[in-house]
Amino acid sequence: MTQDIAISSASDLPAAGSTTASRKVFIKTYGCQMNVYDSGRMTDALAAEGYVATEEMEEADLVLLNTCHIREKAAEKVYSALGRLRETKKARAAEGREFMIGVAGCVAQAEGEEISRREPAVDVVIGPQTYHRLPQALKRARTGERVVDTEYALEDKFEHLPDPKKAKAGPRNVTAFLTVQEGCDKFCTFCVVPYTRGSEVSRPLAQIVGEAEKLVATGVRELTLLGQNVNAWHGVDAAGQELGLGDLLYRLAEIPGLARLRYTTSHPRDMDDRLIEAHRDLRMLMPYLHLPVQSGSDRILKAMNRRHKAAEYIALIERIRAARPDIALSGDFIVGFPGETDEDFEATLELVRKIGYAQAYSFKYSTRPGTPGADLPDQVPEDVKTERLARLQELLLQQQHEFARSLIGETIDLLLEKPGRLPGQLIGRSPWLQSVNVDAKSSQIGDIINVRITAAGPNSLFAEVAES
Ligand code: SAH
Ligand code: SF4
Ligand code: F3S
């Protein structure tokens, strides 16, 4: 997941066609891919009310912050952004122009009323389960009401959202996120997600297949299924047979025109046999798996309530690698969880050396009020966390570069996604989610071509078209 990175969202969003709309919305997205997906759906909901997405905050009549609560820093960013928006609102009021401010996402869910209290310029606070009601909330706000709507809605928001819109002609059609599961029942002791996103809910099979088919009809070639615990997805087929994420992947693989499938984020406890079989059987299921472990110490894993041991994780990865030998691993790590000793931290480094990650996210533990971790004794001093994080990141980065360099000279499949920085150049995605630069024509966007990797930079690869 890519928390803590503020994704300058409007550029990732579908723009709302060519309506004769008079209002413009700018959405700033923080946090994980789920928020990126939600920002897209909020744009769809607002498009039905005549709003057009803009990438320029200056021309917006509505600014929505789609927020993340996962670490303290992520949540604090929201309040500094709101301070700046308050000034814009004042300036607009002086010109007699409407300027509304909305807060959506996980901070909205966690802090609700508190946001309007701390920042009265906010017009609407709306939770991740109620954003289909955004148009009504804005109408109420225009009458002067301060709207806070963070209930867990009884109705299914997906049934109340318009179909995903076709993005402007261009590269954004090629890949798409599709939320299949939301919420989490795992209650890791460091994590706010079970509180901000509620308990685990799976979308029904037919709804997911329907949305996937519509996305493919707009030109999408690669779908990434999303969920806070995506591999806990479960459903039933028309015959009443119980299904898991593996079954869902087999079903989606039948959609004509769809070329690639991915899913994120998974919990090691929910990697069942059927899902591993899907990795073995489905060529279009990309050989790249984000499977966070957080720590390599059994003592810390227990304190985190991860409910598995380090050796079980390693054995699981061995089974997955046996099923799909070219699979590359990605992970999440937390250093400095309360009580973590030097020895515990060394166990994490040891696990990383054993697995060999192609990519990973690592964080200093951030105390989150209301989670069990916040009340634990032996909180680790900041300087110790900083030092451990630096050591872990050095090792992870080294592995990431090694993996990238191992591809030099190899011929791989590349999904051409968007124009590159130089004329005549395109950027594509490797099966392992790396950006790859190659000389190709823009008419080829959406195609999958064979390329030979020629060089590996720190953040991307370079390739030439391979003879086929
Ligand atoms: N559902 C996913 C990830 C959810 S949050 C999973 O179970 O893996 C994404 C990542 O943020 C986590 O994997 C964890 O590494 C990190 N994270 C969550 N809470 C955190 C906290 N309090 N401090 C630091 N990192 C945290
Ligand atoms: Fe958070 Fe754990 Fe649930 Fe992941 S599995 S969302 S880390 S509580
Ligand atoms: Fe952040 Fe919420 Fe995602 S807390 S990581 S935006 S689920």
mmCIF file of C-alpha atoms and ligand atoms in Angstrom, residues 1 3 30-32 35 67-70 106 192-193 196-197 228, ligand 3:
data_model
loop_
_atom_site.group_PDB
_atom_site.id
_atom_site.type_symbol
_atom_site.label_atom_id
_atom_site.label_comp_id
_atom_site.label_asym_id
_atom_site.label_seq_id
_atom_site.Cartn_x
_atom_site.Cartn_y
_atom_site.Cartn_z
ATOM 1 C CA MET A 1 0.000 0.000 0.000
ATOM 2 C CA GLN A 3 -0.028 5.333 2.556
ATOM 3 C CA TYR A 30 -4.244 10.684 0.721
ATOM 4 C CA GLY A 31 -3.614 7.118 1.866
ATOM 5 C CA CYS A 32 -4.107 3.778 0.189
ATOM 6 C CA ASN A 35 -8.980 5.940 -1.233
ATOM 7 C CA THR A 67 -8.060 11.457 4.056
ATOM 8 C CA CYS A 68 -5.993 8.754 5.746
ATOM 9 C CA HIS A 69 -5.751 8.054 9.470
ATOM 10 C CA ILE A 70 -3.207 5.235 9.439
ATOM 11 C CA CYS A 106 -10.703 7.680 7.264
ATOM 12 C CA VAL A 192 -6.976 1.956 13.019
ATOM 13 C CA VAL A 193 -8.524 0.318 9.948
ATOM 14 C CA THR A 196 -12.270 3.625 10.385
ATOM 15 C CA ARG A 197 -13.508 1.133 7.806
ATOM 16 C CA GLN A 228 -8.230 -3.787 3.265
HETATM 17 FE FE1 F3S B 3 -5.444 5.175 5.357
HETATM 18 FE FE2 F3S B 3 -7.939 4.504 5.540
HETATM 19 FE FE3 F3S B 3 -6.455 3.460 3.646
HETATM 20 S S1 F3S B 3 -6.585 4.844 7.221
HETATM 21 S S2 F3S B 3 -4.464 3.392 4.618
HETATM 22 S S3 F3S B 3 -6.998 5.571 3.851
HETATM 23 S S4 F3S B 3 -8.061 2.439 4.782
#
